[in-house]
Short mmCIF file of C-alpha atoms and ligand atoms in Angstrom, two decimals:
data_model
loop_
_atom_site.label_atom_id
_atom_site.label_comp_id
_atom_site.label_asym_id
_atom_site.label_seq_id
_atom_site.Cartn_x
_atom_site.Cartn_y
_atom_site.Cartn_z
CA MET S 11 -2.95 15.74 21.55
CA GLU S 12 -3.96 18.12 18.85
CA CYS S 13 -1.65 20.85 17.78
CA THR S 14 -3.03 23.34 15.33
CA ASN S 15 -1.08 26.35 14.30
CA MET S 16 -2.37 28.90 11.85
CA GLU S 17 -0.47 31.99 10.92
CA GLN S 18 -1.48 34.84 8.66
CA LYS S 19 0.47 35.16 5.43
CA SER S 20 -0.24 36.37 1.90
CA PRO S 21 -3.37 38.31 0.78
CA LEU S 22 -6.70 36.72 -0.07
CA ARG S 23 -6.82 34.06 -2.74
CA ASN S 24 -10.05 32.52 -3.88
CA GLN S 25 -11.78 30.51 -6.52
CA GLN S 26 -13.73 33.40 -8.06
CA MET S 27 -10.49 35.26 -8.70
CA TYR S 28 -8.80 32.38 -10.46
CA GLY S 29 -11.61 30.36 -12.07
CA GLN S 30 -11.41 26.56 -12.22
CA ARG S 31 -8.51 25.44 -10.10
CA ILE S 32 -6.41 22.35 -10.69
CA TYR S 33 -5.10 19.98 -8.01
CA TYR S 34 -2.25 17.52 -8.25
CA ILE S 35 -1.62 14.80 -5.64
CA GLU S 36 1.57 12.80 -5.30
CA THR S 37 1.28 9.67 -3.18
CA PHE S 38 4.07 7.82 -1.39
CA GLY S 39 3.70 4.57 0.54
CA CYS S 40 1.19 1.77 0.57
CA GLN S 41 -2.36 1.13 -0.69
CA MET S 42 -3.78 2.82 2.43
CA ASN S 43 -2.21 6.04 1.27
CA VAL S 44 -3.44 5.50 -2.28
CA ARG S 45 -6.95 5.13 -0.89
CA ASP S 46 -6.53 8.26 1.30
CA SER S 47 -5.40 10.22 -1.74
CA GLU S 48 -8.60 9.15 -3.50
CA THR S 49 -10.51 10.63 -0.57
CA ALA S 50 -8.41 13.82 -0.68
CA ALA S 51 -9.28 14.09 -4.40
CA GLY S 52 -12.98 13.64 -3.61
CA LEU S 53 -12.87 16.37 -0.97
CA LEU S 54 -11.06 18.76 -3.31
CA GLU S 55 -13.52 18.14 -6.13
CA THR S 56 -16.40 19.03 -3.82
CA LEU S 57 -14.58 22.36 -3.33
CA GLY S 58 -14.65 22.87 -7.10
CA PHE S 59 -11.09 21.80 -7.94
CA SER S 60 -10.42 19.53 -10.91
CA ARG S 61 -7.70 16.92 -11.34
CA GLY S 62 -4.46 17.79 -13.11
CA THR S 63 -1.75 15.47 -14.32
CA ASP S 64 1.39 17.43 -13.50
CA LYS S 65 2.71 19.82 -10.90
CA ASP S 66 3.64 22.63 -13.26
CA ASN S 67 0.16 23.98 -13.94
CA ALA S 68 -1.44 23.02 -10.63
CA ASP S 69 -3.05 25.53 -8.25
CA LEU S 70 -2.81 23.08 -5.36
CA ILE S 71 -0.15 20.42 -4.86
CA LEU S 72 -0.61 17.78 -2.15
CA PHE S 73 1.97 15.27 -0.99
CA ASN S 74 0.66 12.20 0.81
CA THR S 75 3.66 10.92 2.74
CA CYS S 76 4.98 7.61 4.11
CA CYS S 77 7.53 7.03 6.87
CA VAL S 78 7.88 3.25 6.88
CA ARG S 79 11.54 3.47 5.88
CA ASP S 80 14.16 6.20 5.92
CA HIS S 81 14.30 6.27 2.14
CA ALA S 82 10.60 7.22 1.93
CA GLU S 83 11.20 10.19 4.26
CA LYS S 84 14.23 11.51 2.43
CA ARG S 85 12.37 11.46 -0.87
CA VAL S 86 9.57 13.57 0.56
CA PHE S 87 11.88 16.26 1.94
CA GLY S 88 13.75 16.37 -1.40
CA ASN S 89 10.57 16.59 -3.44
CA ILE S 90 9.08 19.35 -1.31
CA GLY S 91 12.28 21.40 -1.41
CA ALA S 92 12.06 21.31 -5.19
CA LEU S 93 8.61 22.97 -5.11
CA LYS S 94 10.01 26.31 -3.96
CA GLU S 95 10.69 27.33 -7.53
CA LEU S 96 7.05 26.72 -8.53
CA LYS S 97 5.85 28.72 -5.54
CA ASP S 98 8.18 31.61 -6.46
CA GLU S 99 6.70 31.65 -9.97
CA ASN S 100 3.12 31.38 -8.71
CA PRO S 101 2.57 32.80 -5.21
CA ASN S 102 -1.07 31.69 -5.36
CA LEU S 103 -0.04 28.06 -5.49
CA ILE S 104 -1.17 26.15 -2.38
CA ILE S 105 1.17 23.42 -1.17
CA GLY S 106 0.02 20.81 1.35
CA VAL S 107 1.75 17.84 2.97
CA PHE S 108 -0.14 15.14 4.85
CA GLY S 109 -0.11 11.41 5.56
CA CYS S 110 1.74 9.06 7.89
CA MET S 111 4.99 11.01 8.06
CA MET S 112 3.13 14.14 9.13
CA GLN S 113 1.34 12.17 11.83
CA GLN S 114 4.66 12.36 13.71
CA GLN S 115 4.47 15.67 15.55
CA GLU S 116 8.23 16.29 15.51
CA VAL S 117 8.63 15.61 11.82
CA ALA S 118 5.59 17.72 10.93
CA GLU S 119 7.02 20.64 12.90
CA LYS S 120 10.42 20.24 11.28
CA LEU S 121 8.93 20.30 7.80
CA TYR S 122 6.67 23.25 8.64
CA LYS S 123 9.65 25.27 9.85
CA ARG S 124 12.08 24.23 7.14
CA PHE S 125 9.73 25.02 4.26
CA PRO S 126 7.91 28.32 4.94
CA PHE S 127 6.35 28.11 1.46
CA VAL S 128 4.34 25.04 2.49
CA ASP S 129 0.81 26.20 3.40
CA ILE S 130 -0.77 23.10 4.93
CA VAL S 131 0.76 20.32 7.06
CA PHE S 132 -1.50 17.75 8.69
CA GLY S 133 -1.45 14.20 10.01
CA THR S 134 -3.18 11.28 8.39
CA ASN S 135 -6.02 11.32 10.97
CA LEU S 136 -7.26 14.75 9.92
CA LEU S 137 -7.96 14.05 6.27
CA SER S 138 -11.65 14.95 6.58
CA ARG S 139 -10.62 18.50 7.50
CA LEU S 140 -8.76 19.10 4.25
CA PRO S 141 -11.49 21.44 2.87
CA ALA S 142 -11.21 23.70 5.95
CA PHE S 143 -7.41 23.75 5.64
CA VAL S 144 -7.63 24.75 1.97
CA GLU S 145 -10.10 27.49 2.82
CA SER S 146 -7.69 28.90 5.43
CA ALA S 147 -4.88 28.78 2.90
CA ASP S 148 -7.15 30.76 0.57
CA SER S 149 -7.42 33.42 3.20
CA GLY S 150 -3.67 33.48 3.58
CA ALA S 151 -3.22 31.35 6.72
CA ARG S 152 -0.73 28.53 7.22
CA THR S 153 -1.88 25.37 9.00
CA LEU S 154 0.03 22.83 11.08
CA ALA S 155 -2.33 20.21 12.54
CA VAL S 156 -1.49 16.89 14.15
CA ASP S 157 -4.06 14.99 16.18
CA GLU S 158 -2.95 11.83 17.89
CA ASN S 159 -6.38 10.84 19.19
CA ASN S 160 -8.76 11.17 16.30
CA ILE S 161 -9.47 7.58 15.41
CA GLN S 162 -13.05 7.70 14.20
CA ILE S 163 -13.89 5.79 11.09
CA GLU S 164 -15.25 8.11 8.48
CA ASP S 165 -17.05 5.90 5.99
CA ASP S 166 -18.88 8.36 3.92
CA LEU S 167 -16.33 10.86 2.66
CA PRO S 168 -16.44 11.56 -1.07
CA SER S 169 -13.67 10.03 -3.15
CA ILE S 170 -12.44 9.87 -6.71
CA ARG S 171 -11.23 6.37 -7.59
CA THR S 172 -7.99 6.02 -9.51
CA GLY S 173 -8.06 2.28 -10.22
CA LYS S 174 -9.19 1.61 -13.78
CA ILE S 175 -10.47 -1.90 -13.20
CA ASN S 176 -9.90 -2.49 -9.48
CA ALA S 177 -11.21 -0.44 -6.56
CA PHE S 178 -9.70 -0.35 -3.07
CA VAL S 179 -12.05 -0.84 -0.14
CA ASN S 180 -10.82 -0.23 3.43
CA ILE S 181 -11.97 -2.88 5.86
CA ASN S 182 -9.84 -2.15 8.91
CA PHE S 183 -7.61 0.73 9.87
CA GLY S 184 -4.54 0.92 12.07
CA CYS S 185 -2.57 -1.91 13.61
CA ASP S 186 -2.17 -3.42 17.08
CA ASN S 187 0.70 -5.76 16.34
CA PHE S 188 3.68 -3.58 17.15
CA CYS S 189 6.25 -5.53 15.19
CA THR S 190 9.37 -4.10 16.77
CA TYR S 191 10.72 -2.56 13.55
CA CYS S 192 7.48 -0.93 12.43
CA ILE S 193 6.25 2.65 12.70
CA VAL S 194 2.77 1.96 11.30
CA PRO S 195 0.99 1.36 14.67
CA PHE S 196 2.32 4.73 15.85
CA VAL S 197 1.10 6.70 12.85
CA ARG S 198 -2.06 4.80 11.99
CA GLY S 199 -3.33 4.18 15.53
CA ARG S 200 -5.14 1.19 17.04
CA GLU S 201 -6.88 -1.35 14.90
CA ARG S 202 -10.54 -0.66 14.16
CA SER S 203 -12.84 -2.44 11.75
CA ARG S 204 -15.56 -1.02 9.57
CA GLU S 205 -18.97 -2.64 10.00
CA MET S 206 -19.49 -5.60 7.66
CA ALA S 207 -22.63 -3.95 6.27
CA ALA S 208 -20.69 -0.79 5.37
CA VAL S 209 -18.13 -2.82 3.44
CA VAL S 210 -20.84 -4.74 1.60
CA GLU S 211 -22.67 -1.50 0.74
CA GLU S 212 -19.49 -0.01 -0.68
CA ALA S 213 -18.88 -3.14 -2.76
CA LYS S 214 -22.43 -2.93 -4.16
CA LYS S 215 -21.97 0.73 -5.00
CA LEU S 216 -18.70 -0.05 -6.79
CA VAL S 217 -20.42 -2.71 -8.89
CA SER S 218 -23.13 -0.20 -9.82
CA GLU S 219 -20.32 2.16 -10.90
CA GLY S 220 -18.91 -0.51 -13.21
CA TYR S 221 -16.21 -2.19 -11.07
CA SER S 222 -16.18 -5.99 -11.04
CA GLU S 223 -12.94 -6.35 -9.05
CA ILE S 224 -12.11 -4.96 -5.62
CA THR S 225 -9.25 -5.20 -3.13
CA LEU S 226 -10.11 -5.27 0.57
CA LEU S 227 -7.49 -3.29 2.45
CA GLY S 228 -6.06 -3.47 5.94
CA GLN S 229 -2.62 -3.63 7.58
CA ASN S 230 -3.78 -7.04 8.77
CA VAL S 231 -7.00 -8.14 7.09
CA ASN S 232 -6.93 -11.48 8.91
CA SER S 233 -7.73 -9.88 12.25
CA TYR S 234 -10.67 -7.97 10.74
CA GLY S 235 -13.67 -7.92 13.07
CA LYS S 236 -11.86 -8.59 16.33
CA ASP S 237 -13.36 -5.35 17.67
CA LEU S 238 -16.89 -6.10 16.41
CA PRO S 239 -19.51 -8.58 17.63
CA ASP S 240 -19.84 -11.67 15.41
CA ALA S 241 -17.52 -10.51 12.67
CA SER S 242 -14.46 -12.16 11.15
CA PHE S 243 -12.55 -11.90 7.92
CA ALA S 244 -13.90 -15.25 6.72
CA LYS S 245 -17.48 -14.04 7.35
CA LEU S 246 -16.78 -10.76 5.61
CA LEU S 247 -15.37 -12.58 2.58
CA SER S 248 -18.48 -14.69 2.40
CA LEU S 249 -20.80 -11.64 2.58
CA VAL S 250 -18.84 -9.62 0.04
CA SER S 251 -18.65 -12.66 -2.21
CA GLY S 252 -22.45 -12.60 -2.43
CA VAL S 253 -22.52 -9.13 -3.99
CA GLU S 254 -24.01 -9.63 -7.43
CA GLY S 255 -21.72 -8.62 -10.28
CA LEU S 256 -18.52 -8.85 -8.24
CA LYS S 257 -16.21 -11.16 -10.17
CA ARG S 258 -12.95 -10.79 -8.25
CA ILE S 259 -12.19 -10.08 -4.61
CA ARG S 260 -8.60 -9.50 -3.59
CA PHE S 261 -7.26 -8.54 -0.17
CA MET S 262 -4.09 -7.42 1.52
CA THR S 263 -2.16 -7.68 3.80
CA SER S 264 -2.43 -11.04 5.60
CA HIS S 265 -0.53 -11.49 8.86
CA PRO S 266 0.47 -15.16 9.17
CA LYS S 267 -0.35 -15.27 12.89
CA ASP S 268 -4.04 -14.56 12.22
CA LEU S 269 -4.56 -16.61 9.08
CA SER S 270 -7.30 -19.04 10.08
CA ASP S 271 -8.45 -22.35 8.62
CA GLU S 272 -11.90 -20.76 8.14
CA MET S 273 -10.31 -18.11 5.99
CA ILE S 274 -8.49 -20.70 3.86
CA ALA S 275 -11.77 -22.59 3.46
CA ALA S 276 -13.59 -19.37 2.49
CA MET S 277 -10.92 -18.58 -0.12
CA ALA S 278 -11.08 -22.07 -1.55
CA THR S 279 -14.87 -22.29 -1.77
CA LEU S 280 -16.10 -18.78 -2.62
CA PRO S 281 -15.87 -18.63 -6.41
CA ASN S 282 -14.98 -14.94 -6.73
CA VAL S 283 -12.27 -14.76 -4.06
CA CYS S 284 -8.88 -14.65 -5.82
CA HIS S 285 -6.30 -17.32 -5.12
CA HIS S 286 -3.50 -14.98 -4.09
CA VAL S 287 -2.18 -14.24 -0.62
CA HIS S 288 0.32 -11.52 0.18
CA LEU S 289 1.82 -13.13 3.27
CA PRO S 290 4.77 -11.15 4.64
CA MET S 291 7.29 -13.57 6.17
CA GLN S 292 9.83 -10.86 7.17
CA SER S 293 12.45 -13.43 8.19
CA GLY S 294 13.08 -17.16 8.09
CA SER S 295 14.90 -17.28 11.43
CA ASN S 296 12.88 -18.12 14.53
CA GLU S 297 15.15 -15.98 16.69
CA VAL S 298 14.75 -12.95 14.43
CA LEU S 299 10.98 -13.53 14.14
CA LYS S 300 10.84 -13.55 17.93
CA GLN S 301 12.84 -10.34 18.20
CA MET S 302 10.53 -8.82 15.57
CA ASN S 303 7.49 -9.79 17.70
CA ARG S 304 5.90 -11.54 14.72
CA LYS S 305 4.35 -14.30 16.86
CA TYR S 306 4.90 -17.19 14.42
CA THR S 307 7.77 -19.53 13.64
CA ARG S 308 9.20 -20.67 10.32
CA GLU S 309 7.54 -24.05 10.97
CA ARG S 310 4.14 -22.41 11.44
CA TYR S 311 4.69 -20.30 8.32
CA LEU S 312 5.46 -23.43 6.27
CA GLU S 313 2.41 -25.15 7.73
CA ILE S 314 0.15 -22.30 6.55
CA VAL S 315 1.77 -22.38 3.11
CA GLY S 316 1.13 -26.13 2.96
CA LYS S 317 -2.54 -25.66 3.88
CA LEU S 318 -3.00 -22.93 1.28
CA HIS S 319 -1.50 -25.13 -1.46
CA ALA S 320 -3.55 -28.13 -0.39
CA ALA S 321 -6.79 -26.13 -0.50
CA MET S 322 -5.96 -24.25 -3.73
CA PRO S 323 -3.44 -25.87 -6.07
CA ASP S 324 -3.31 -22.69 -8.21
CA VAL S 325 -2.69 -20.31 -5.29
CA GLU S 326 0.21 -17.85 -5.60
CA LEU S 327 2.00 -16.29 -2.66
CA THR S 328 3.87 -13.03 -2.50
CA THR S 329 5.73 -11.65 0.50
CA ASP S 330 7.73 -8.92 2.25
CA ILE S 331 11.17 -9.67 3.69
CA ILE S 332 13.51 -7.56 5.82
CA VAL S 333 17.26 -8.21 5.89
CA GLY S 334 19.69 -6.89 8.48
CA PHE S 335 17.28 -6.69 11.41
CA PRO S 336 19.32 -5.97 14.60
CA GLY S 337 21.19 -9.07 15.71
CA GLU S 338 20.61 -10.95 12.43
CA THR S 339 23.55 -13.32 12.02
CA GLU S 340 24.76 -14.96 8.84
CA ASP S 341 23.04 -18.12 10.04
CA ASP S 342 19.75 -16.26 10.62
CA PHE S 343 20.02 -14.85 7.11
CA PHE S 344 20.67 -18.31 5.77
CA GLN S 345 17.38 -19.39 7.36
CA THR S 346 15.65 -16.60 5.42
CA LEU S 347 17.21 -17.79 2.15
CA ASP S 348 16.16 -21.32 3.02
CA LEU S 349 12.53 -20.36 3.66
CA VAL S 350 12.41 -18.40 0.40
CA GLU S 351 13.81 -21.47 -1.36
CA ARG S 352 11.19 -23.74 0.18
CA VAL S 353 8.09 -21.58 -0.27
CA GLY S 354 8.69 -20.44 -3.87
CA PHE S 355 7.05 -17.01 -3.81
CA ALA S 356 5.81 -15.59 -7.11
CA SER S 357 7.48 -12.33 -6.08
CA ALA S 358 8.78 -10.56 -3.00
CA PHE S 359 9.29 -7.03 -1.74
CA THR S 360 12.66 -7.05 -0.04
CA PHE S 361 13.98 -4.36 2.27
CA LYS S 362 17.06 -3.44 4.25
CA TYR S 363 16.07 -2.90 7.87
CA SER S 364 15.64 0.82 8.48
CA PRO S 365 15.62 2.04 12.11
CA ARG S 366 12.47 4.07 12.88
CA LYS S 367 12.59 6.47 15.81
CA GLY S 368 10.23 5.41 18.61
CA THR S 369 10.18 1.71 17.69
CA ARG S 370 11.75 -0.95 19.90
CA ALA S 371 14.16 -2.29 17.30
CA ALA S 372 15.72 1.13 16.74
CA THR S 373 17.32 0.96 20.19
CA MET S 374 18.34 -2.70 20.04
CA GLU S 375 22.01 -3.52 20.26
CA ASP S 376 23.82 -5.24 17.40
CA GLN S 377 22.56 -3.02 14.61
CA VAL S 378 23.80 -4.56 11.38
CA PRO S 379 26.25 -2.46 9.32
CA ASP S 380 24.86 -1.14 6.05
CA LEU S 381 27.47 -2.96 3.98
CA ILE S 382 26.24 -6.30 5.32
CA LYS S 383 22.60 -5.34 4.81
CA ARG S 384 23.35 -4.43 1.21
CA ASP S 385 25.16 -7.69 0.60
CA ARG S 386 22.33 -9.74 2.10
CA LEU S 387 19.73 -7.84 0.10
CA ARG S 388 21.66 -8.58 -3.09
CA ARG S 389 21.92 -12.28 -2.30
CA LEU S 390 18.25 -12.48 -1.36
CA ASN S 391 17.20 -10.69 -4.54
CA GLU S 392 19.32 -13.02 -6.65
CA LEU S 393 17.62 -16.04 -5.12
CA GLN S 394 14.14 -14.53 -5.46
CA GLU S 395 14.78 -13.69 -9.12
CA LYS S 396 15.70 -17.29 -9.74
CA LYS S 397 12.57 -18.46 -7.93
CA SER S 398 10.36 -15.97 -9.81
CA ARG S 399 11.75 -17.24 -13.13
CA ALA S 400 11.11 -20.84 -12.14
CA ASN S 401 7.61 -19.88 -11.03
CA ASN S 402 6.99 -18.25 -14.42
CA GLU S 403 8.28 -21.22 -16.43
CA LYS S 404 5.53 -23.42 -15.06
CA TYR S 405 2.91 -21.22 -16.78
CA VAL S 406 4.03 -21.94 -20.35
CA GLY S 407 1.10 -23.69 -22.03
CA VAL S 408 -1.35 -22.71 -19.26
CA THR S 409 -4.62 -20.93 -20.11
CA GLY S 410 -6.21 -18.57 -17.61
CA LEU S 411 -8.65 -15.70 -17.36
CA ALA S 412 -6.97 -12.29 -17.43
CA HIS S 413 -8.79 -9.15 -16.29
CA VAL S 414 -7.45 -6.60 -18.79
CA GLU S 415 -6.01 -3.52 -17.08
CA ASP S 416 -4.62 -1.54 -19.96
CA CYS S 417 -3.18 -1.68 -23.47
CA ASP S 418 0.03 -0.08 -24.62
CA GLN S 419 -0.32 0.95 -28.27
CA ARG S 420 3.11 2.52 -28.67
CA ASN S 421 5.16 -0.23 -30.30
CA GLU S 422 3.49 -3.57 -30.92
CA PRO S 423 0.02 -3.35 -29.34
CA VAL S 424 0.24 -5.16 -26.03
CA CYS S 425 -2.51 -5.55 -23.47
CA TYR S 426 -1.93 -6.68 -19.94
CA GLY S 427 -3.95 -7.99 -17.07
CA LYS S 428 -3.83 -10.39 -14.15
CA PHE S 429 -4.98 -13.93 -13.68
CA SER S 430 -7.02 -14.50 -10.53
CA ASN S 431 -3.85 -15.55 -8.69
CA PHE S 432 -2.14 -12.22 -9.38
CA LYS S 433 0.14 -13.37 -12.22
CA MET S 434 0.44 -10.52 -14.70
CA VAL S 435 0.21 -11.58 -18.36
CA TYR S 436 0.93 -9.68 -21.59
CA PHE S 437 -0.68 -10.46 -24.95
CA PRO S 438 -1.45 -8.77 -28.28
CA GLY S 439 -4.83 -7.04 -28.21
CA SER S 440 -6.67 -3.75 -28.60
CA PRO S 441 -7.92 -1.14 -26.07
CA ASP S 442 -11.53 -2.27 -26.45
CA LEU S 443 -10.52 -5.21 -24.24
CA ILE S 444 -9.78 -2.99 -21.21
CA GLY S 445 -12.01 -4.04 -18.32
CA LYS S 446 -12.94 -7.33 -19.99
CA TYR S 447 -12.03 -10.85 -18.87
CA VAL S 448 -10.07 -12.61 -21.60
CA ARG S 449 -8.82 -16.18 -21.80
CA VAL S 450 -5.08 -16.08 -22.44
CA THR S 451 -2.72 -18.98 -23.16
CA ILE S 452 0.88 -18.40 -22.06
CA THR S 453 3.37 -19.05 -24.84
CA ASN S 454 6.68 -17.80 -23.44
CA VAL S 455 8.52 -16.00 -20.64
CA ARG S 456 10.39 -12.82 -21.54
CA LYS S 457 12.44 -10.76 -19.08
CA ASN S 458 10.60 -12.36 -16.21
CA SER S 459 7.14 -11.54 -17.62
CA LEU S 460 4.52 -13.91 -18.98
CA TYR S 461 3.58 -13.50 -22.64
CA GLY S 462 0.69 -15.21 -24.35
CA LYS S 463 -2.10 -14.98 -26.89
CA ILE S 464 -5.85 -14.86 -26.65
CA ALA S 465 -7.06 -18.46 -26.41
CA GLU S 466 -9.08 -19.90 -29.29
N1 SAH V 24 0.93 -4.55 7.56
C1 SAH V 24 1.78 -5.16 6.68
C2 SAH V 24 2.99 -4.36 6.22
C3 SAH V 24 3.08 -2.91 6.36
S1 SAH V 24 4.59 -2.14 5.99
C4 SAH V 24 2.29 -6.43 7.35
O1 SAH V 24 2.25 -6.57 8.51
O2 SAH V 24 2.78 -7.26 6.66
C5 SAH V 24 5.15 -2.99 4.55
C6 SAH V 24 6.44 -3.68 4.72
O3 SAH V 24 7.47 -2.77 4.99
C7 SAH V 24 6.52 -4.66 5.87
O4 SAH V 24 5.93 -5.89 5.57
C8 SAH V 24 7.98 -4.78 6.12
O5 SAH V 24 8.56 -5.80 5.34
C9 SAH V 24 8.51 -3.43 5.64
N2 SAH V 24 8.98 -2.61 6.76
C10 SAH V 24 8.25 -2.11 7.77
N3 SAH V 24 9.02 -1.42 8.62
C11 SAH V 24 10.28 -1.52 8.14
C12 SAH V 24 11.55 -1.03 8.59
N4 SAH V 24 11.67 -0.33 9.71
N5 SAH V 24 12.64 -1.32 7.85
C13 SAH V 24 12.54 -2.05 6.72
N6 SAH V 24 11.38 -2.52 6.25
C14 SAH V 24 10.26 -2.27 6.96
FE1 SF4 V 25 3.71 -3.01 10.90
FE2 SF4 V 25 3.58 -5.43 11.91
FE3 SF4 V 25 1.42 -3.89 11.91
FE4 SF4 V 25 2.33 -4.85 9.62
S1 SF4 V 25 1.53 -6.06 11.33
S2 SF4 V 25 1.69 -2.76 10.00
S3 SF4 V 25 4.53 -4.84 9.92
S4 SF4 V 25 3.28 -3.53 13.05
FE1 F3S V 26 3.79 4.07 4.75
FE2 F3S V 26 1.73 4.78 6.20
FE3 F3S V 26 1.50 2.82 4.49
S1 F3S V 26 3.83 4.66 6.89
S2 F3S V 26 3.53 1.95 4.39
S3 F3S V 26 1.91 4.90 3.97
S4 F3S V 26 0.48 2.99 6.46
#
């Protein structure tokens, strides 16, 4: 259902009256939102706007929102409330809010009503209409637009990349998995894959623009191609790998249930596919995994980990874990700690379960009290910190190729970049190294980070 609401407000505002206008975008949430904000920036620049670096002197402020956890929602409401002062000072300021959180009709309406100074509210599906919404705001109209059905893939929208050395490339959108805790399938719609040729074309274009590293993005990259004839993630990796000039291919996120042997083989044999897998485990308890609708067991998870290590001895794994899912007992939680202990992740994003309205888990009995969730999160984080340190120690003396992301010249000049397997390394160097691939030997571990020097 589409709901569009435009109401007349302040007098005409336009570009000729105010000269070059500045936009500022604040992005919450995951890489999908980062990529969407790049598209929003591209659309605004075609309207003649230019990028600004802070809110205070912007003519247009956009918030790209996330609703995956309660915390993300609260932050957005707080941040938008704080914009009223800026709007009072500059009535010509246009304020827009979009993204996943606004894809929820009820929440979009609530925000639209609560903050009359917000000009534009629209769901994540309507991004391509941003220019029209800005034009209506220029003529003094407010917009509230949520469309639950628009699921076309729009490949060719302009965008302004924000990654210095790495560019995000969408490969599939949406999600069909309906993990019982997760709101994403409701706000991002059904899974749909871009054509392999479109992905390859984009990768070629990025190389011609100077990028040698890309990250293929999807909520579940492993099921890429299930809606296309003769396509799979392994095939896509192989095609993208053939793009001349592309030195590193990363991807995220991998759902364990769809991680195939073909994909492991592709990773291990294609020279420019990075040896890193972000493989959310969510829980180590089979009962909780079942209740979460994850469709794998801890045994299957360990089997995949074993295969990845066997095929690529230098592979690093990272993960997402939820504690305090409804019904999670102390014994279930112990199973999570045990799996973390066994796998040895390089790092983990850990979360307290946050009930999301409309999801199955939100109405499950045996919701876990916050105090217990907090305690489990603390214990899990303590264990993961220990494992991360141990993981780092094994790098002392190791030499690898770092793709230099940036250099901080403030105190001692320190450059940083990642090895192929996602390990971030710091070493003395100068800004002319940014974008280059440098051999770095790790000399020590400081505060959980790897330090080294450029190899002879
Ligand atoms: N598509 C990815 C993850 C998307 S959301 C995947 O399937 O792995 C990113 C992470 O947020 C999830 O992996 C999960 O750990 C966490 N998350 C999602 N919903 C949550 C909720 N309701 N409460 C707490 N954490 C949640
Ligand atoms: Fe959410 Fe599960 Fe889909 Fe990931 S796979 S986006 S956690 S429903
Ligand atoms: Fe959040 Fe939407 Fe990503 S809900 S995690 S920004 S897909």
